Amino acid sequence: MLIASQILGLIAPQWILLVAAMLVLALDLTLGEEREGWLPYIALLGLGAALVASLSLWNRQVALFEGLFLIDRFAVFFQIIAVLATGLVILASIGYFEGKTPYKGQFYALLLVTALAITLLASAADLVMVFISIEVLSVTSYTLTGYLIADRKSTEAGLKFFLYGAAASAIMLYGMTLLYGATGSTNLAEIGRTLSLASGEGSRWLPIAAIVMLLVGFGFKVSAAPFHQWAPDVYEGAPTPFAAFLSVGSKAAGFAILLRVFLTALPDFRVDWFALVTTLSIATMTLGNLIAIFQENIKRMLAYSSIAQAGYILIGLACWDPQATGRESISAILFYLLAYLFTNLGAFTVVIAVERAVGTNEISDYAGLIRRNPWLAAALFVFFLSLVGIPPTGVFVGKLLIFAAAVRLEYYALVIVALINGVISLYYYYGVLRRVFFLAPRDEAPIAVSTPLRVVLAVTLIMTLGTAIFAQPFIRLALTSAVL
Amino acid sequence: MEFPILSVILFIPLVGALLVLLTPGKDENAIRGLSIAVSLIPLALCLVVWFGVTGMGGGAMRYVEEVPWISAFNIWYRLGVDGISAPLILLTAFLTTLSLFYSAFTIKERVKEYYVLFLLLEMGMFGVFLSLDFILFYVFWEIGLVPMFLLIGVWGGKNRMYAAIKFFLYTLVGSVAMLLAILAVYFDTGTFSILEAAAMGPFAGNWALAVLAFWGFFLGFAIKVPCFPFHTWLPDAHTEAPTAGSVILAGVLLKLGAYGLIRIGLPLFPEPFHHFVVTVPIIPILAVISMVYGALVCMAQWDLKRLIAYSSVSHMGFVLLGISAAAASLEMKGKADSAAIALNGASMQMLTHGIITGALFFIVGIIYERAHTRDLKEFGGLATKLPYYYGITLVTAFASLGLPGLAGFWSELFVFRGALAIIPDFAIIGALAIVFTAAYILWKIVQYVFLGAFDEERWGKLTDMEWWEKVTMWPLVVAMVGIGIYPTPLLNMLNSATMALLDKL
């Protein structure tokens, strides 16, 4: 039996984030306008403390609260991802809301709650817990998307996100009830055991229907086609730092829970969901890449690009085979998510920097960026190379690991589709880079970049290259975290 | 621990690029001087390696460095040189230094970025020639692609954006095919080591997979070589690239493809290679088409730079023919000598073509800087006005058409001598290319530019070569004449490596 203080230690990341969020909220009301600038740093301190608490849990393997809540390396890995993403996004959003909205502090508080939701989701070991965490994540996300109340696009995006999200959640919840009906339990491990014992007898349609419905909900979170339609509008309308967060943090959370539920509760149905996931994967990457070509707004383009990336990551799940590639394919996904986090946040940071100088997000405004700020141009180039999957960058290694799992199972067709998609994706990234490097700027004025943004750019750039050049420790991290 | 000379060669350009990055952009002469000085270090070390490999014999890998890189995946940082790669890294260092020197006087825009990219490019090229691990090979293969893309796109001619992306896309298509093949080889052999995989002979008993993997690699390499029908990126890229970019592109980057065929294609896939040379002779047919068609297209060009670009297609076809002959000899008795000769010829052609075409692109750059046109119809009679330039061009042009006594002669001779004994039909048709080459060189270049009526009004103010242009050209001319008169050291080095390579097949 664990005593209360031990339990408090085990859920330290969660309550630290909660306390930090409350603190930021309270200080926002009391500090006054001239000291408002402190809030993001207080939020960062909270995140730092949460990170330390997470790391201290590294070697623990405990189930809490009657099996609702599980602490293992997999959960800790996603706690780290959540904290990293939130921290970098907070840094990137310092100064962003200047002149856009009078309410700045709440943004950080809500973002901390979002991070909390992700850490809960990563530890969720019960369908009830899964649903509650997803809803916390969703509700804060809707709010943050519509955060700029004076901006019609932002509020519209928030509403759209809410409507799509509510529908997806409802379907997912229905799927969960079916699973409960089929097994009589909401605990993921228990469901897995029951289904495994029952395999061979009785009909399989109930769990399969549940799988389809769960995929709708999780697919919505990771923005897999055909549940991706919210992404472009939401990315375009949401405050850019939050769009950045959605593209990495929220997506990572979606994959965390997708892996947790499918590999704990439904491994015996692999033959059934394999085809579904493969189809989703091919549809997602192809659709994302093809539609991205026609975008004129860089946030929309990055939305489709992040949809396509979800498609590549899904290959990893499709290639999960407990006999051959079990751990490898999970670790490939984890590594990919980590590398992609830095790369995509970096790309979004460049977008934030340009947006703050130019005021819009039209791709045509990127003309001649190299003359206005060569560092931004060079950084964007590296991030895009990484997104295409060209070495020596992190996402390249991620793709290598994922493709390796697929080649090992001899799913050549899937790899070939992904590789062709990689070539297609070059086209739209090049569309931006062509303007950045080869076209003359309309306005020669240099673009200044604020110090917090520089920090984010430096970190993301170093990590984008570092996760590839010094890949070994990161792959090891992913491998040791790939326990479910 | 031994001095890691190959790592130093590989990363000095990177260090140089970082140093240039830290130099203030206004200080253009410092940037130029620094870059050239930095590029001299690998040049000197490549010479050391050359003599070292000569001393130890080029038949095995020398100066090997092996460090685990991503051990979770059995990926190693493995470098080494043998008799085939030692001359190629020397060529790379040599042409890079000359290019940087020449660019010091011709590149006036965004000097800092230019030199940073050029040094990164040098690192990428070294990396490909030195890597003995597939992933490392692939990483450097792609690293070289990026700076070249920017060099064409930013400093290129009118159509530069189109040319840059075409170059990038073609190469990327080839390299993703190669990546898939690399992974397939890994799961068959359990290693990313090129030599180990070759020794194991991947895909024994799985013919379909072997053929697929072979074509994956072949596509990647053939696009880079480039052989017909994958060559269409080349005229655009060469024509639009800045002079030094064209020199490196033709002089070194094309060799990456041919090198890959010799280092990976032949040792890992002897049976599929043999099959597609002898039973289904696709590869020699492509080689011969590249040679003859390339030369014919040259005859139809009026843009001097485009002409030379197409001449690369033709000349690289010789390399492919030589490699095909070596592959074809596998199941023939008593052809070992001819196979070695053909493969020596192919390896040597890579080097001589690098030197000669590099020189030709400099020559085009020199005239274009003055005349601002490359249209052959607008020139004529320049021989009297620019005697020095004429002399240099004549030597290079004759080397290119294979005149005995100059570098190009030997490599073409060996390719044909080897191929004639093994795949005579293709060799005989391919020999037509020599005739056409002589025709386009003499008729198109020499006659249209230098002979005939001189337009005093238009070209009266042309000046002959400047000192820096002479400094750029003389080392190349010396190399052409030197190899032409005394090819023995080079040939011995190549021969030791090709014999060892063929022995293992």
mmCIF file of C-alpha atoms in Angstrom, chain B residues 201-366:
data_model
loop_
_atom_site.group_PDB
_atom_site.id
_atom_site.type_symbol
_atom_site.label_atom_id
_atom_site.label_comp_id
_atom_site.label_asym_id
_atom_site.label_seq_id
_atom_site.Cartn_x
_atom_site.Cartn_y
_atom_site.Cartn_z
ATOM 1 C CA GLY B 201 26.423 -11.419 -50.897
ATOM 2 C CA PRO B 202 22.918 -10.198 -50.073
ATOM 3 C CA PHE B 203 19.699 -11.846 -51.234
ATOM 4 C CA ALA B 204 21.156 -15.226 -52.013
ATOM 5 C CA GLY B 205 18.262 -17.283 -53.279
ATOM 6 C CA ASN B 206 15.836 -14.365 -53.409
ATOM 7 C CA TRP B 207 16.239 -13.268 -56.990
ATOM 8 C CA ALA B 208 13.209 -10.953 -57.107
ATOM 9 C CA LEU B 209 14.338 -8.983 -54.087
ATOM 10 C CA ALA B 210 17.913 -8.857 -55.348
ATOM 11 C CA VAL B 211 16.743 -7.425 -58.649
ATOM 12 C CA LEU B 212 14.540 -4.858 -56.918
ATOM 13 C CA ALA B 213 17.307 -3.735 -54.594
ATOM 14 C CA PHE B 214 19.734 -3.605 -57.494
ATOM 15 C CA TRP B 215 17.435 -1.326 -59.451
ATOM 16 C CA GLY B 216 16.910 0.817 -56.365
ATOM 17 C CA PHE B 217 20.620 1.472 -56.218
ATOM 18 C CA PHE B 218 20.981 1.659 -59.969
ATOM 19 C CA LEU B 219 18.289 4.307 -60.244
ATOM 20 C CA GLY B 220 19.960 6.424 -57.584
ATOM 21 C CA PHE B 221 23.338 6.156 -59.256
ATOM 22 C CA ALA B 222 22.165 6.384 -62.861
ATOM 23 C CA ILE B 223 20.354 9.638 -62.190
ATOM 24 C CA LYS B 224 23.518 11.071 -60.741
ATOM 25 C CA VAL B 225 25.842 9.783 -63.498
ATOM 26 C CA PRO B 226 23.564 10.672 -65.431
ATOM 27 C CA CYS B 227 22.868 8.117 -68.092
ATOM 28 C CA PHE B 228 20.161 8.325 -70.698
ATOM 29 C CA PRO B 229 17.144 8.632 -70.062
ATOM 30 C CA PHE B 230 17.732 10.195 -66.644
ATOM 31 C CA HIS B 231 20.040 12.882 -67.937
ATOM 32 C CA THR B 232 17.611 15.707 -68.612
ATOM 33 C CA TRP B 233 18.346 17.539 -65.367
ATOM 34 C CA LEU B 234 21.980 17.871 -66.310
ATOM 35 C CA PRO B 235 21.967 20.350 -69.205
ATOM 36 C CA ASP B 236 19.720 22.672 -67.222
ATOM 37 C CA ALA B 237 21.697 22.450 -64.021
ATOM 38 C CA HIS B 238 25.060 22.879 -65.736
ATOM 39 C CA THR B 239 23.934 25.699 -67.933
ATOM 40 C CA GLU B 240 22.441 27.698 -65.099
ATOM 41 C CA ALA B 241 25.018 27.012 -62.398
ATOM 42 C CA PRO B 242 27.752 29.560 -61.762
ATOM 43 C CA THR B 243 31.056 28.589 -63.391
ATOM 44 C CA ALA B 244 32.623 27.023 -60.319
ATOM 45 C CA GLY B 245 29.350 25.210 -59.615
ATOM 46 C CA SER B 246 29.402 23.664 -63.071
ATOM 47 C CA VAL B 247 33.015 22.662 -62.577
ATOM 48 C CA ILE B 248 32.208 20.794 -59.365
ATOM 49 C CA LEU B 249 28.956 19.419 -60.721
ATOM 50 C CA ALA B 250 30.609 17.937 -63.796
ATOM 51 C CA GLY B 251 33.983 17.342 -62.217
ATOM 52 C CA VAL B 252 32.949 15.579 -59.037
ATOM 53 C CA LEU B 253 29.215 15.207 -58.453
ATOM 54 C CA LEU B 254 28.653 13.073 -61.536
ATOM 55 C CA LYS B 255 31.390 10.786 -60.299
ATOM 56 C CA LEU B 256 29.445 10.061 -57.161
ATOM 57 C CA GLY B 257 27.026 8.047 -59.258
ATOM 58 C CA ALA B 258 29.715 6.147 -61.113
ATOM 59 C CA TYR B 259 31.612 5.595 -57.886
ATOM 60 C CA GLY B 260 28.478 4.154 -56.326
ATOM 61 C CA LEU B 261 28.148 1.698 -59.183
ATOM 62 C CA ILE B 262 31.712 0.525 -58.690
ATOM 63 C CA ARG B 263 31.722 0.524 -54.888
ATOM 64 C CA ILE B 264 28.190 -0.774 -54.273
ATOM 65 C CA GLY B 265 26.509 -1.878 -57.488
ATOM 66 C CA LEU B 266 29.171 -4.280 -58.679
ATOM 67 C CA PRO B 267 30.327 -5.861 -55.391
ATOM 68 C CA LEU B 268 26.876 -6.298 -53.860
ATOM 69 C CA PHE B 269 24.923 -7.303 -56.907
ATOM 70 C CA PRO B 270 27.239 -9.135 -59.292
ATOM 71 C CA GLU B 271 24.514 -11.506 -60.502
ATOM 72 C CA PRO B 272 21.792 -8.942 -61.157
ATOM 73 C CA PHE B 273 24.374 -6.649 -62.723
ATOM 74 C CA HIS B 274 25.587 -9.458 -64.955
ATOM 75 C CA HIS B 275 22.007 -10.357 -65.805
ATOM 76 C CA PHE B 276 21.150 -6.853 -66.948
ATOM 77 C CA VAL B 277 24.323 -6.536 -68.962
ATOM 78 C CA VAL B 278 24.346 -9.888 -70.713
ATOM 79 C CA THR B 279 20.978 -11.629 -70.604
ATOM 80 C CA VAL B 280 18.851 -8.505 -70.715
ATOM 81 C CA PRO B 281 21.376 -5.930 -71.876
ATOM 82 C CA ILE B 282 19.609 -2.828 -70.609
ATOM 83 C CA ILE B 283 22.628 -1.255 -68.974
ATOM 84 C CA PRO B 284 25.089 -1.384 -71.889
ATOM 85 C CA ILE B 285 22.316 -0.172 -74.181
ATOM 86 C CA LEU B 286 21.789 2.819 -71.919
ATOM 87 C CA ALA B 287 25.547 3.363 -71.843
ATOM 88 C CA VAL B 288 25.854 3.308 -75.604
ATOM 89 C CA ILE B 289 22.842 5.562 -76.065
ATOM 90 C CA SER B 290 24.336 8.002 -73.569
ATOM 91 C CA MET B 291 27.623 7.981 -75.445
ATOM 92 C CA VAL B 292 26.348 8.304 -78.986
ATOM 93 C CA TYR B 293 23.197 10.279 -78.401
ATOM 94 C CA GLY B 294 25.008 12.607 -76.007
ATOM 95 C CA ALA B 295 27.633 13.323 -78.617
ATOM 96 C CA LEU B 296 25.049 13.856 -81.337
ATOM 97 C CA VAL B 297 23.112 16.287 -79.165
ATOM 98 C CA CYS B 298 26.343 18.192 -78.602
ATOM 99 C CA MET B 299 26.607 18.720 -82.320
ATOM 100 C CA ALA B 300 23.213 20.387 -82.308
ATOM 101 C CA GLN B 301 23.944 22.838 -79.495
ATOM 102 C CA TRP B 302 24.636 26.521 -80.021
ATOM 103 C CA ASP B 303 25.097 27.362 -76.370
ATOM 104 C CA LEU B 304 28.701 26.541 -75.514
ATOM 105 C CA LYS B 305 27.932 25.656 -71.905
ATOM 106 C CA ARG B 306 25.031 23.425 -72.842
ATOM 107 C CA LEU B 307 27.239 21.703 -75.372
ATOM 108 C CA ILE B 308 29.804 20.880 -72.724
ATOM 109 C CA ALA B 309 27.057 19.743 -70.413
ATOM 110 C CA TYR B 310 25.887 17.216 -72.986
ATOM 111 C CA SER B 311 29.447 16.144 -73.608
ATOM 112 C CA SER B 312 29.433 14.982 -69.979
ATOM 113 C CA VAL B 313 26.509 12.688 -70.712
ATOM 114 C CA SER B 314 28.496 11.227 -73.550
ATOM 115 C CA HIS B 315 31.734 10.869 -71.634
ATOM 116 C CA MET B 316 30.105 9.414 -68.557
ATOM 117 C CA GLY B 317 28.550 6.842 -70.875
ATOM 118 C CA PHE B 318 32.101 5.542 -71.382
ATOM 119 C CA VAL B 319 32.350 4.946 -67.651
ATOM 120 C CA LEU B 320 29.123 3.005 -67.668
ATOM 121 C CA LEU B 321 30.310 0.955 -70.644
ATOM 122 C CA GLY B 322 33.505 0.072 -68.816
ATOM 123 C CA ILE B 323 31.619 -1.007 -65.715
ATOM 124 C CA SER B 324 29.186 -3.011 -67.845
ATOM 125 C CA ALA B 325 32.065 -4.829 -69.449
ATOM 126 C CA ALA B 326 33.470 -5.717 -66.053
ATOM 127 C CA ALA B 327 30.070 -7.020 -64.960
ATOM 128 C CA ALA B 328 29.634 -8.978 -68.174
ATOM 129 C CA SER B 329 32.950 -10.747 -67.740
ATOM 130 C CA LEU B 330 31.786 -12.510 -64.576
ATOM 131 C CA GLU B 331 30.737 -15.788 -66.086
ATOM 132 C CA MET B 332 33.158 -15.745 -68.993
ATOM 133 C CA LYS B 333 36.390 -17.651 -68.887
ATOM 134 C CA GLY B 334 39.711 -15.958 -69.520
ATOM 135 C CA LYS B 335 38.321 -12.468 -69.535
ATOM 136 C CA ALA B 336 39.719 -11.378 -66.183
ATOM 137 C CA ASP B 337 42.398 -9.210 -67.755
ATOM 138 C CA SER B 338 39.973 -7.481 -70.060
ATOM 139 C CA ALA B 339 37.562 -6.907 -67.197
ATOM 140 C CA ALA B 340 40.298 -5.297 -65.146
ATOM 141 C CA ILE B 341 41.307 -3.147 -68.089
ATOM 142 C CA ALA B 342 37.736 -2.041 -68.666
ATOM 143 C CA LEU B 343 37.185 -1.226 -65.011
ATOM 144 C CA ASN B 344 40.503 0.615 -64.852
ATOM 145 C CA GLY B 345 39.421 2.565 -67.887
ATOM 146 C CA ALA B 346 36.105 3.417 -66.278
ATOM 147 C CA SER B 347 37.739 4.549 -63.036
ATOM 148 C CA MET B 348 40.324 6.500 -64.933
ATOM 149 C CA GLN B 349 37.698 8.094 -67.143
ATOM 150 C CA MET B 350 36.042 9.417 -63.994
ATOM 151 C CA LEU B 351 39.232 11.219 -63.102
ATOM 152 C CA THR B 352 40.244 12.425 -66.532
ATOM 153 C CA HIS B 353 36.728 13.558 -67.290
ATOM 154 C CA GLY B 354 36.710 15.396 -63.975
ATOM 155 C CA ILE B 355 39.839 17.285 -64.890
ATOM 156 C CA ILE B 356 39.001 17.909 -68.538
ATOM 157 C CA THR B 357 35.378 18.907 -68.112
ATOM 158 C CA GLY B 358 36.268 21.005 -65.109
ATOM 159 C CA ALA B 359 38.736 22.814 -67.340
ATOM 160 C CA LEU B 360 36.172 23.160 -70.126
ATOM 161 C CA PHE B 361 33.670 24.781 -67.790
ATOM 162 C CA PHE B 362 36.303 27.218 -66.604
ATOM 163 C CA ILE B 363 37.017 27.992 -70.244
ATOM 164 C CA VAL B 364 33.347 28.724 -70.877
ATOM 165 C CA GLY B 365 33.244 30.881 -67.753
ATOM 166 C CA ILE B 366 36.260 32.858 -68.886
#
